[in-house]
XYZ file of N, CA, C and O in Angstrom:
860
model
N 0.600 -1.006 0.094
C -0.113 0.057 -0.200
C 0.982 1.120 0.019
O 1.977 1.202 0.987
N 1.135 2.282 -0.999
C 1.765 3.350 -0.833
C 1.043 4.273 0.173
O 0.090 4.492 0.644
N 2.005 5.713 -0.059
C 1.127 6.697 0.985
C 0.366 6.926 1.019
O -0.418 7.270 1.925
N -0.639 7.276 -0.504
C -1.214 7.765 -1.146
C -2.546 7.304 -0.230
O -3.177 7.687 0.319
N -2.759 5.902 -0.208
C -3.456 4.877 -0.050
C -3.850 4.917 1.588
O -4.879 4.897 2.099
N -2.273 4.807 2.268
C -2.292 4.877 3.320
C -3.034 6.222 4.357
O -3.956 6.212 5.109
N -2.963 7.251 3.790
C -3.419 8.448 4.233
C -4.899 8.432 3.651
O -5.399 9.199 5.369
N -5.330 8.066 2.574
C -7.119 8.041 2.824
C -7.406 7.008 3.779
O -8.570 7.569 4.285
N -7.081 5.829 3.756
C -7.348 4.950 5.099
C -7.424 5.667 6.289
O -8.155 5.357 7.216
N -6.069 6.467 6.260
C -6.246 7.022 7.657
C -6.975 7.802 7.739
O -7.995 8.241 9.507
N -7.694 8.540 7.198
C -8.618 9.856 7.305
C -9.622 9.485 7.234
O -10.632 10.039 8.087
N -9.848 8.011 6.545
C -11.171 7.193 6.507
C -11.651 7.106 7.659
O -13.158 6.235 8.317
N -10.545 6.450 8.319
C -10.692 5.615 9.850
C -11.056 6.690 10.907
O -10.935 6.422 12.262
N -10.597 8.151 10.504
C -10.293 9.127 11.922
C -9.671 9.157 12.480
O -9.490 9.718 13.846
N -7.999 8.819 11.919
C -6.919 8.628 12.658
C -5.807 9.893 12.243
O -5.304 9.908 11.768
N -6.331 10.754 13.156
C -5.577 12.337 12.970
C -4.204 12.257 13.453
O -3.171 13.142 12.518
N -4.277 11.086 14.394
C -2.642 11.177 14.472
C -1.853 10.427 12.720
O -0.497 10.563 12.795
N -2.373 9.451 13.143
C -1.987 8.692 11.472
C -2.001 9.561 10.529
O -0.731 9.500 9.645
N -3.064 10.371 10.387
C -3.080 10.949 9.252
C -1.848 12.476 9.672
O -0.828 12.618 8.462
N -1.473 13.053 10.673
C -0.428 13.981 10.754
C 1.078 13.230 10.591
O 2.259 14.051 9.895
N 1.172 11.569 10.905
C 2.469 10.839 11.075
C 2.815 11.207 9.310
O 3.650 11.339 8.880
N 1.744 10.381 8.856
C 1.825 10.364 6.913
C 2.073 12.208 6.705
O 3.005 11.661 5.436
N 1.412 12.552 6.612
C 1.984 13.852 6.240
C 3.175 14.552 6.743
O 3.598 15.486 5.276
N 3.781 14.167 8.004
C 4.502 14.309 8.175
C 5.816 13.644 7.028
O 7.076 14.328 7.418
N 5.597 12.955 6.661
C 6.709 11.970 6.094
C 6.292 11.698 4.640
O 7.207 11.030 3.720
N 5.690 13.188 4.148
C 5.457 13.145 2.549
C 4.394 13.154 1.993
O 4.402 13.641 0.654
N 3.976 12.390 2.379
C 2.502 12.476 1.664
C 1.643 13.537 1.224
O 1.509 14.424 1.890
N 1.570 13.439 -0.206
C 0.793 14.356 -0.441
C -1.020 14.729 0.004
O -1.671 13.547 -0.556
N -1.151 15.749 0.557
C -2.542 16.049 1.381
C -3.564 15.555 0.168
O -4.850 14.737 0.658
N -4.003 15.867 -1.115
C -5.033 15.604 -2.327
C -4.915 14.175 -2.819
O -5.125 14.514 -4.000
N -3.414 13.623 -2.774
C -3.286 12.579 -4.064
C -4.335 11.921 -3.880
O -4.872 11.106 -2.267
N -4.644 10.960 -4.645
C -5.962 10.082 -4.464
C -5.503 8.879 -4.378
O -4.378 8.243 -4.527
N -6.262 8.246 -3.433
C -5.836 6.144 -3.561
C -6.274 5.596 -4.803
O -6.563 6.033 -5.807
N -5.925 4.433 -4.881
C -6.679 3.575 -6.606
C -8.182 3.720 -6.242
O -8.275 3.152 -7.664
N -8.801 3.892 -5.355
C -10.270 4.559 -6.063
C -10.484 5.880 -6.479
O -11.467 6.173 -6.915
N -9.741 6.772 -6.825
C -10.184 8.281 -7.162
C -10.125 9.161 -5.610
O -10.526 9.916 -5.847
N -10.238 8.444 -4.610
C -11.341 9.273 -3.393
C -9.324 10.129 -2.502
O -8.793 9.319 -2.607
N -9.772 11.319 -2.403
C -8.816 11.589 -1.693
C -9.142 11.254 -0.207
O -9.986 11.326 0.545
N -7.852 12.127 0.861
C -8.364 12.114 2.235
C -9.468 12.637 2.740
O -9.899 12.499 3.387
N -9.110 13.908 1.972
C -10.713 15.063 2.480
C -11.589 14.749 2.302
O -13.077 14.705 3.002
N -12.072 13.790 1.331
C -12.977 13.542 0.242
C -13.402 12.182 1.461
O -14.538 12.558 1.785
N -12.819 11.242 1.853
C -13.060 10.267 2.661
C -13.377 10.776 3.797
O -14.077 10.194 5.138
N -12.495 11.225 4.486
C -12.530 11.731 5.972
C -14.255 12.409 6.222
O -14.956 12.709 7.300
N -14.207 13.634 5.122
C -16.183 14.374 5.195
C -17.029 12.961 4.952
O -17.739 13.182 6.055
N -16.648 12.311 4.074
C -17.946 11.129 3.879
C -18.165 10.428 5.208
O -19.066 10.275 5.763
N -16.908 9.995 6.200
C -17.129 9.141 7.286
C -17.414 10.494 8.856
O -17.483 9.993 10.048
N -17.529 11.633 8.379
C -18.102 12.929 9.269
C -16.643 12.867 10.396
O -16.916 13.295 11.703
N -15.582 13.102 10.140
C -14.169 12.964 10.785
C -13.787 14.359 10.974
O -13.000 14.801 10.387
N -14.661 15.301 12.003
C -14.214 16.737 11.825
C -13.035 17.018 12.121
O -12.146 17.980 11.993
N -12.152 16.498 13.362
C -10.939 16.757 13.768
C -10.072 16.505 12.369
O -8.840 17.085 12.163
N -10.494 15.081 11.908
C -9.424 14.762 10.575
C -9.342 15.902 9.378
O -8.463 16.499 8.681
N -10.681 16.282 8.942
C -11.132 17.274 8.114
C -10.063 18.461 8.339
O -9.070 18.974 7.702
N -9.912 19.209 9.870
C -9.537 20.047 10.282
C -7.849 20.262 10.093
O -7.172 21.262 9.726
N -7.671 18.668 10.093
C -5.740 18.489 9.767
C -5.864 18.649 8.628
O -4.228 19.185 8.222
N -6.350 18.045 7.860
C -6.243 17.957 6.651
C -6.561 19.500 5.560
O -5.721 19.778 4.904
N -7.234 20.059 6.386
C -7.561 21.791 5.388
C -6.192 22.718 6.105
O -5.231 23.432 5.601
N -5.433 22.323 7.340
C -4.560 23.123 7.554
C -3.118 22.750 6.973
O -2.348 23.520 6.653
N -2.936 21.456 6.192
C -2.235 21.008 5.984
C -2.485 21.438 4.023
O -1.884 21.303 3.381
N -3.509 22.445 3.752
C -3.904 22.944 2.366
C -4.485 21.606 1.335
O -4.722 22.173 0.624
N -5.211 21.121 2.162
C -6.472 20.597 0.925
C -7.377 21.734 0.504
O -7.540 22.293 0.793
N -7.276 20.869 -0.950
C -8.545 21.997 -1.806
C -10.104 21.687 -1.264
O -10.772 20.772 -0.617
N -10.338 22.768 -0.463
C -11.898 22.559 -0.073
C -12.992 22.651 -1.283
O -13.976 22.319 -1.295
N -12.577 22.714 -2.716
C -13.302 22.709 -3.789
C -12.633 21.894 -4.694
O -13.847 21.370 -5.484
N -12.090 20.907 -3.789
C -12.248 19.352 -4.928
C -13.199 18.767 -5.185
O -14.431 19.021 -4.390
N -13.151 17.634 -6.041
C -13.941 16.758 -6.374
C -14.573 15.533 -5.008
O -13.193 15.405 -4.647
N -15.382 14.951 -4.844
C -15.897 14.523 -4.046
C -16.904 13.602 -3.867
O -17.571 13.943 -5.163
N -17.187 12.623 -2.926
C -17.818 11.686 -3.237
C -17.879 10.705 -4.484
O -16.644 10.398 -4.713
N -18.302 9.395 -4.231
C -18.412 8.292 -4.877
C -18.174 8.447 -6.380
O -16.722 7.751 -6.908
N -18.944 8.938 -7.157
C -18.746 9.400 -8.538
C -17.999 10.398 -8.857
O -17.989 11.410 -9.797
N -17.207 11.065 -7.667
C -16.719 12.978 -8.066
C -17.513 13.520 -8.342
O -17.293 14.611 -8.887
N -19.155 13.750 -8.138
C -20.085 14.414 -8.656
C -20.249 16.250 -7.439
O -20.941 16.842 -8.227
N -19.360 15.514 -6.690
C -19.639 16.363 -5.298
C -18.798 17.114 -4.871
O -17.750 17.742 -5.921
N -18.788 17.795 -4.078
C -18.061 18.711 -3.147
C -17.955 18.295 -1.907
O -18.496 18.251 -0.935
N -16.443 18.642 -0.859
C -16.547 18.259 0.354
C -17.650 19.068 1.236
O -18.284 18.280 1.946
N -18.119 20.455 0.770
C -19.514 20.530 1.788
C -20.406 19.919 1.696
O -21.381 19.634 2.294
N -20.980 19.761 -0.084
C -22.339 19.491 -0.326
C -22.020 17.952 0.372
O -23.076 17.476 0.816
N -21.094 17.188 0.436
C -20.705 15.701 1.074
C -20.981 15.895 2.001
O -21.905 14.989 2.599
N -20.661 16.750 3.191
C -21.042 17.126 4.408
C -22.759 17.342 4.503
O -23.146 16.649 5.376
N -22.800 18.311 4.026
C -24.337 18.572 4.104
C -25.095 17.734 3.625
O -26.414 17.705 5.126
N -25.568 16.819 2.723
C -26.493 15.975 2.529
C -26.168 14.632 3.620
O -27.490 13.868 3.619
N -25.255 14.051 4.274
C -25.510 13.080 5.408
C -25.254 13.845 6.744
O -25.541 12.774 7.244
N -25.418 15.327 6.608
C -26.100 15.383 7.880
C -24.531 15.842 9.099
O -24.589 15.638 10.176
N -23.416 15.343 8.079
C -22.174 15.421 9.297
C -22.197 17.275 9.481
O -21.414 17.928 9.204
N -22.905 17.900 10.532
C -22.948 19.588 10.914
C -21.812 19.652 11.439
O -21.357 21.146 11.259
N -20.875 19.108 12.144
C -19.521 19.261 12.917
C -18.536 19.500 11.590
O -17.759 20.596 11.655
N -18.566 18.756 11.177
C -17.508 19.149 9.805
C -18.004 19.975 8.646
O -17.217 21.237 8.372
N -19.475 19.878 8.579
C -20.097 21.376 8.017
C -19.357 22.385 8.243
O -19.019 23.861 8.292
N -20.018 22.731 9.592
C -18.918 23.914 10.813
C -17.295 24.026 10.476
O -17.081 25.042 9.928
N -16.626 22.776 10.249
C -15.030 23.098 9.916
C -15.138 23.742 8.608
O -14.288 24.701 8.181
N -16.087 22.910 7.980
C -15.490 23.930 6.361
C -16.196 25.005 6.179
O -15.134 26.319 5.386
N -16.972 25.565 6.786
C -17.204 26.724 6.687
C -16.365 27.760 7.108
O -15.815 29.197 7.106
N -15.438 27.365 8.530
C -14.751 28.197 9.059
C -13.718 28.110 7.786
O -12.943 29.448 8.437
N -13.247 27.415 7.497
C -12.187 27.571 6.376
C -12.302 28.252 5.344
O -11.532 28.674 4.011
N -13.480 28.430 4.895
C -13.920 29.400 3.540
C -14.462 28.770 2.908
O -14.641 29.100 1.174
N -14.968 27.342 2.433
C -15.417 26.559 1.526
C -16.397 27.231 0.982
O -17.932 28.308 1.850
N -16.631 27.333 0.066
C -18.092 28.276 -1.057
C -19.652 27.808 -0.084
O -19.610 26.310 -0.180
N -20.271 28.218 -0.382
C -21.646 27.930 0.088
C -23.295 27.895 -1.685
O -24.134 27.302 -1.195
N -22.635 28.352 -2.449
C -23.326 28.497 -3.700
C -23.487 27.024 -4.427
O -22.571 25.704 -4.013
N -23.914 27.309 -5.497
C -23.881 25.899 -6.652
C -22.698 25.476 -6.467
O -21.463 26.308 -7.210
N -22.103 23.962 -6.972
C -20.958 23.879 -6.894
C -20.804 22.301 -7.561
O -22.161 21.779 -7.497
N -19.629 22.172 -7.804
C -19.503 20.429 -8.524
C -20.224 20.567 -9.826
O -20.707 21.302 -10.053
N -19.564 19.346 -10.434
C -20.147 19.214 -11.485
C -21.246 19.525 -12.493
O -22.190 19.508 -13.107
N -22.319 19.349 -11.078
C -23.732 19.157 -11.366
C -24.560 20.268 -11.138
O -25.962 20.075 -10.552
N -23.596 21.182 -10.255
C -24.737 22.493 -9.531
C -24.873 21.979 -8.187
O -26.189 22.674 -7.960
N -24.569 21.380 -7.405
C -25.098 21.520 -5.977
C -25.293 22.414 -4.897
O -24.135 23.109 -4.882
N -26.323 22.549 -4.267
C -26.176 23.720 -3.126
C -25.960 22.797 -2.020
O -27.262 21.853 -1.903
N -25.582 23.284 -1.304
C -25.121 22.289 0.277
C -26.544 23.052 0.538
O -27.148 21.412 1.015
N -27.285 23.931 1.155
C -28.384 23.736 1.560
C -29.502 22.944 1.323
O -30.363 22.874 2.249
N -29.895 23.075 -0.074
C -30.757 22.340 -0.718
C -30.466 20.644 0.037
O -31.641 19.898 -0.153
N -29.230 19.928 -0.450
C -28.532 18.667 -0.275
C -29.259 18.631 1.228
O -29.529 17.488 2.125
N -28.805 19.428 2.297
C -28.691 19.428 3.728
C -30.021 19.134 4.146
O -31.309 18.581 5.075
N -31.170 19.935 3.135
C -32.472 20.101 3.486
C -33.836 19.262 3.229
O -34.423 18.529 3.773
N -33.173 18.297 1.713
C -34.168 17.191 1.797
C -33.214 15.851 1.750
O -34.058 15.146 0.992
N -31.802 15.578 1.996
C -31.605 14.323 1.991
C -31.799 13.532 3.192
O -32.343 14.243 4.254
N -32.228 12.473 2.929
C -32.976 11.586 4.070
C -34.573 11.680 3.956
O -35.274 12.620 3.081
N -35.125 10.931 4.660
C -36.762 11.356 5.030
C -37.298 12.696 5.327
O -38.011 12.731 4.997
N -36.869 13.358 6.182
C -36.890 14.825 6.243
C -35.964 15.201 6.748
O -35.797 16.829 7.333
N -34.767 15.737 5.691
C -33.476 16.185 5.628
C -32.491 16.351 7.071
O -33.038 15.368 7.993
N -31.543 16.718 7.423
C -31.166 16.876 8.423
C -30.901 18.366 8.919
O -30.019 19.564 8.997
N -32.192 18.330 9.851
C -32.116 19.813 10.696
C -31.506 20.557 11.280
O -31.152 21.914 10.962
N -30.527 20.080 12.099
C -29.427 20.530 12.553
C -28.420 21.762 11.675
O -27.531 22.615 11.614
N -27.786 20.360 10.736
C -27.186 20.966 9.623
C -27.759 22.077 8.992
O -26.800 23.403 8.514
N -29.342 22.257 8.642
C -29.450 23.431 7.999
C -29.643 24.776 8.772
O -29.204 25.689 8.796
N -29.883 24.652 9.925
C -30.180 25.922 11.456
C -28.324 26.133 10.810
O -28.069 27.533 10.918
N -27.564 25.411 10.807
C -25.906 26.101 11.012
C -25.459 26.952 9.933
O -25.143 27.528 9.632
N -25.865 25.929 8.413
C -26.102 26.860 7.679
C -26.329 28.007 7.603
O -25.987 29.306 6.872
N -27.774 27.915 8.141
C -28.750 29.410 7.770
C -27.795 30.299 8.760
O -28.017 31.382 8.667
N -27.656 29.603 9.733
C -27.243 30.729 11.170
C -25.614 31.500 10.430
O -25.166 32.303 10.946
N -25.163 30.963 9.423
C -24.056 31.063 9.115
C -23.891 32.435 7.512
O -23.209 32.810 7.035
N -25.193 32.730 7.390
C -25.637 33.527 6.477
C -26.000 33.071 4.978
O -25.895 33.542 4.028
N -26.085 31.433 5.052
C -26.351 30.819 3.665
C -27.787 31.714 3.255
O -28.498 31.857 3.857
N -27.493 31.721 1.738
C -29.019 32.273 1.106
C -30.087 31.233 1.308
O -30.110 29.867 0.519
N -30.806 31.258 1.969
C -32.442 30.605 2.096
C -32.802 30.420 0.582
O -33.520 29.067 0.614
N -33.058 31.132 -0.350
C -33.516 31.218 -1.530
C -33.032 31.051 -2.345
O -33.033 30.683 -3.377
N -31.212 30.101 -1.929
C -30.519 29.938 -3.373
C -31.267 28.577 -4.063
O -32.064 27.884 -3.487
N -30.942 28.688 -5.409
C -31.604 28.082 -6.351
C -30.685 26.641 -7.018
O -29.823 26.816 -7.128
N -30.958 25.328 -6.660
C -30.518 24.209 -7.436
C -31.667 23.968 -8.294
O -32.926 23.290 -7.929
N -31.271 23.681 -9.368
C -31.922 22.814 -10.894
C -33.283 23.690 -10.897
O -34.262 23.110 -10.646
N -33.468 25.132 -10.620
C -34.173 25.511 -10.304
C -35.179 25.694 -9.888
O -36.306 26.525 -9.534
N -34.871 25.036 -8.542
C -35.807 25.196 -7.189
C -35.153 25.370 -5.970
O -33.966 25.073 -6.174
N -36.173 26.313 -5.108
C -35.262 26.410 -3.429
C -35.236 25.251 -2.858
O -36.157 24.273 -3.331
N -34.686 25.343 -1.679
C -34.403 24.471 -0.782
C -35.818 23.945 -0.284
O -36.496 22.746 -0.201
N -36.958 25.264 0.042
C -38.143 25.088 0.060
C -39.133 24.322 -0.914
O -39.864 23.318 -0.458
N -38.673 24.702 -1.949
C -39.382 23.926 -3.594
C -39.195 22.662 -3.363
O -40.251 21.899 -3.591
N -38.126 22.061 -2.863
C -37.448 20.564 -2.910
C -37.805 19.789 -1.857
O -38.377 19.097 -1.993
N -38.371 20.588 -0.514
C -38.803 19.987 0.297
C -40.792 19.865 0.003
O -40.976 18.717 0.603
N -41.120 20.954 -0.323
C -42.139 20.374 -0.616
C -42.524 19.204 -1.717
O -43.386 18.211 -1.812
N -41.819 19.458 -2.720
C -41.966 18.531 -3.980
C -41.606 17.019 -3.290
O -42.267 16.411 -3.707
N -40.711 16.973 -1.949
C -40.479 15.691 -1.896
C -41.868 15.220 -0.416
O -41.432 13.999 0.111
N -42.669 16.202 -0.280
C -43.290 15.804 0.833
C -42.866 16.326 2.244
O -43.497 15.347 3.293
N -41.593 16.893 2.586
C -41.236 16.479 3.853
C -41.584 18.139 4.706
O -41.035 18.841 4.755
N -43.132 17.448 5.263
C -44.073 18.307 5.798
C -42.404 19.230 7.098
O -43.061 20.548 7.493
N -42.211 18.480 7.700
C -41.253 18.885 8.930
C -40.352 20.075 8.304
O -40.234 21.123 8.943
N -39.658 19.522 7.732
C -38.542 20.755 6.978
C -39.372 22.049 6.137
O -38.458 23.118 6.451
N -40.622 21.987 5.565
C -40.950 23.043 5.035
C -41.438 23.871 6.443
O -41.309 24.776 5.683
N -42.118 23.522 7.365
C -42.304 24.619 8.603
C -40.747 24.626 9.011
O -40.391 26.476 9.268
N -39.411 23.857 9.065
C -38.325 24.698 9.552
C -37.968 26.087 8.536
O -37.819 26.996 9.200
N -38.132 25.839 7.506
C -37.386 26.432 5.986
C -38.573 27.813 6.702
O -37.964 29.332 6.091
N -39.693 27.883 6.635
C -41.181 28.793 6.488
C -40.261 29.599 7.890
O -40.313 30.837 7.809
N -40.226 29.320 9.055
C -39.802 29.645 9.926
C -38.181 30.260 10.065
O -37.965 31.498 10.665
N -37.548 30.145 9.082
C -36.542 30.661 8.797
C -36.372 32.014 8.251
O -35.376 32.301 7.457
N -37.647 32.177 7.650
C -37.883 33.103 6.525
C -37.651 32.806 4.710
O -37.560 33.656 4.265
N -37.991 31.303 4.577
C -37.897 30.609 3.382
C -39.133 31.262 2.772
O -40.019 31.615 2.978
N -38.961 32.225 0.957
C -40.056 32.592 0.905
C -40.959 31.892 -0.236
O -40.105 31.584 -1.521
N -42.030 31.108 0.476
C -42.657 30.435 -0.827
C -43.541 31.500 -2.495
O -43.322 32.194 -1.821
N -43.395 30.210 -3.354
C -43.995 31.305 -4.554
C -44.969 30.159 -4.993
O -45.095 29.444 -4.731
N -45.605 31.009 -6.282
C -46.670 30.185 -7.073
C -45.445 28.774 -7.359
O -46.510 28.002 -7.817
N -44.265 28.468 -7.613
C -44.094 28.061 -8.241
C -43.513 26.721 -6.518
O -43.890 24.998 -7.161
N -43.587 27.159 -5.441
C -43.585 26.001 -4.680
C -44.797 25.478 -4.344
O -44.961 23.843 -3.875
N -46.398 26.241 -4.294
C -47.249 25.137 -4.357
C -47.412 24.344 -5.787
O -48.130 22.911 -5.414
N -47.111 24.445 -7.011
C -47.536 23.272 -7.966
C -46.164 22.393 -7.643
O -46.626 21.290 -8.163
N -45.118 22.835 -6.767
C -44.120 21.344 -6.420
C -45.033 20.537 -5.552
O -44.865 19.331 -5.570
N -46.122 21.125 -4.258
C -47.074 20.597 -3.594
C -47.796 19.866 -4.699
O -48.625 18.930 -4.581
N -48.541 20.480 -5.500
C -49.399 19.963 -6.171
C -49.165 18.834 -7.229
O -49.615 17.606 -7.477
N -47.229 18.640 -7.662
C -46.450 17.765 -8.096
C -46.369 16.696 -7.348
O -46.729 15.625 -7.769
N -46.105 16.452 -6.079
C -45.696 15.724 -5.049
C -47.195 15.026 -5.023
O -47.256 13.717 -4.916
N -48.415 15.646 -4.895
C -49.706 15.179 -4.731
C -50.301 14.273 -6.185
O -50.517 13.358 -5.739
N -49.880 14.761 -6.850
C -49.441 13.831 -8.561
C -49.498 12.610 -8.636
O -49.892 11.383 -8.909
N -48.036 12.381 -7.473
C -47.482 11.151 -7.508
C -48.040 10.419 -6.195
O -47.761 8.683 -6.572
N -48.271 11.378 -5.423
C -48.601 9.982 -4.150
C -50.033 10.720 -3.819
O -49.834 11.294 -2.651
N -50.715 10.083 -3.986
C -52.313 10.801 -3.720
C -52.626 10.486 -2.733
O -53.829 10.973 -2.138
N -52.055 9.342 -1.555
C -52.389 8.680 -0.523
C -52.016 10.079 0.401
O -52.159 10.132 1.591
N -51.224 11.041 0.071
C -50.681 12.249 1.134
C -51.155 13.474 1.038
O -51.077 13.975 1.316
N -52.494 12.938 0.239
C -53.308 14.368 0.078
C -53.598 15.225 1.218
O -52.951 16.668 1.451
N -53.700 14.485 2.313
C -54.084 15.701 4.161
C -52.817 16.175 4.405
O -52.679 17.152 4.380
N -51.499 15.134 3.766
C -50.104 16.052 4.350
C -50.041 17.352 3.467
O -49.479 18.461 3.867
N -50.626 17.239 2.210
C -49.865 17.912 1.382
C -50.589 19.143 1.680
O -50.245 20.387 1.389
N -51.837 18.915 1.819
C -53.007 19.943 2.420
C -52.272 20.785 3.635
O -52.639 21.824 3.643
N -52.023 20.292 4.414
C -51.298 20.862 5.469
C -49.905 21.683 4.906
O -49.921 23.001 5.347
N -49.321 20.989 3.901
C -48.173 22.242 3.371
C -48.458 23.178 2.911
O -47.908 24.133 2.851
N -49.895 22.848 2.080
C -50.069 24.029 1.270
C -51.075 25.199 2.185
O -50.411 26.563 1.530
N -51.136 24.925 2.997
C -51.982 25.502 4.052
C -50.890 26.635 4.816
O -50.989 27.818 5.286
N -49.519 26.421 4.956
C -48.514 26.258 6.195
C -47.844 27.653 4.861
O -48.028 28.704 5.608
N -47.632 27.036 3.658
C -47.447 27.905 2.538
C -48.300 29.092 2.574
O -47.498 30.527 2.530
N -49.394 29.106 1.913
C -50.464 29.838 2.366
C -50.805 30.769 3.713
O -51.119 32.103 3.205
N -50.329 30.608 4.558
C -49.913 31.290 5.458
C -49.312 32.399 5.702
O -49.114 33.566 6.023
N -47.896 32.197 4.796
C -47.133 33.320 4.669
C -46.769 34.245 3.223
O -46.350 34.600 3.059
N -48.441 33.812 2.527
C -48.584 34.681 1.490
C -47.833 34.480 0.236
O -46.692 35.278 -0.326
N -47.980 33.643 -0.355
C -47.307 32.998 -1.600
C -47.657 33.888 -2.583
O -48.682 34.439 -2.386
N -46.381 34.385 -3.331
C -46.522 34.994 -4.573
C -46.853 34.697 -5.735
O -46.442 33.231 -6.235
N -48.293 35.011 -6.221
C -48.598 34.496 -7.074
C -47.711 34.543 -8.618
O -46.885 35.409 -8.555
N -47.862 33.656 -9.700
C -47.255 33.403 -10.416
C -48.069 35.108 -11.921
O -49.094 35.255 -11.077
N -47.352 35.626 -12.571
C -47.613 36.293 -13.318
C -48.880 36.269 -13.761
O -49.076 35.067 -14.872
N -50.436 37.162 -13.732
C -51.334 36.761 -14.686
C -52.310 35.520 -13.728
O -53.555 35.511 -14.147
N -51.711 35.088 -12.509
C -52.226 34.750 -11.831
C -53.274 34.910 -10.771
O -52.683 35.593 -9.705
N -54.510 34.827 -10.130
C -54.884 35.188 -9.014
C -54.236 34.349 -7.969
O -54.289 33.139 -7.954
N -54.099 35.033 -6.552
C -53.909 34.461 -5.221
C -54.857 33.533 -5.252
O -56.603 33.604 -5.143
N -54.407 32.697 -4.774
C -55.505 31.640 -4.215
C -55.432 30.290 -5.312
O -56.352 29.364 -4.812
N -54.981 30.561 -6.314
C -55.722 29.710 -7.678
C -54.618 28.179 -7.321
O -55.257 27.171 -7.166
N -53.536 28.206 -7.101
C -52.952 26.987 -6.558
C -52.983 26.149 -5.612
O -53.312 24.919 -5.961
N -53.837 27.046 -4.317
C -54.275 26.466 -3.185
C -55.581 25.471 -4.126
O -55.792 24.051 -3.678
N -56.358 26.062 -4.895
C -57.839 25.889 -5.361
C -57.175 24.129 -6.362
O -57.825 23.547 -5.807
N -56.304 24.237 -6.918
C -55.721 23.491 -7.625
C -55.339 22.044 -6.445
O -55.456 21.044 -7.204
N -55.409 22.127 -5.603
C -55.131 20.992 -4.598
C -56.287 20.157 -4.339
O -56.212 19.347 -3.423
N -57.008 20.886 -4.486
C -58.553 20.394 -3.276
C -59.012 19.241 -4.245
O -58.979 19.164 -5.363
């Protein structure tokens, strides 16, 4: 096993002492292992905040490709898995928070929608650090995506933090209902929550039209 493989393995194991030793022996911080994964990639993936901090101190690239298919970035990977402590370390180091990676992922959207109900603590941290709550990924905000996936709790959390619903947000609710008619009551509750904060209608559309379409 060469030194790059050893570094990536130590990082994935959360072995900060081993990581420091290997870096001291000349391991290149962002050198990939045989599977194309770097030490930072693996440490983020496994949620090892101390190792992430050590690798950043050694010059690891915060915007490098990450994830099994190299489609993500360290911050997006951490956000999607709800590794809140790691997200904090990356933000402290200046990791970008807008669309990133080859697929244009937005960390807040991933934190809000990954899993059954997203990762509330990670979402809260990102918003506390000033991330734009209405940032768009593939033409949808975090709120739009949460509605589209029928994540009722996250919808309430985002609305409580100032997310701005639009006619498109209610359209997402209608789309979710079309895919999951058994969820009508939940979608009606989501729609009521959106209307309670004054959904902005689309051009030429009367207020309340979208809600009526859910009936």
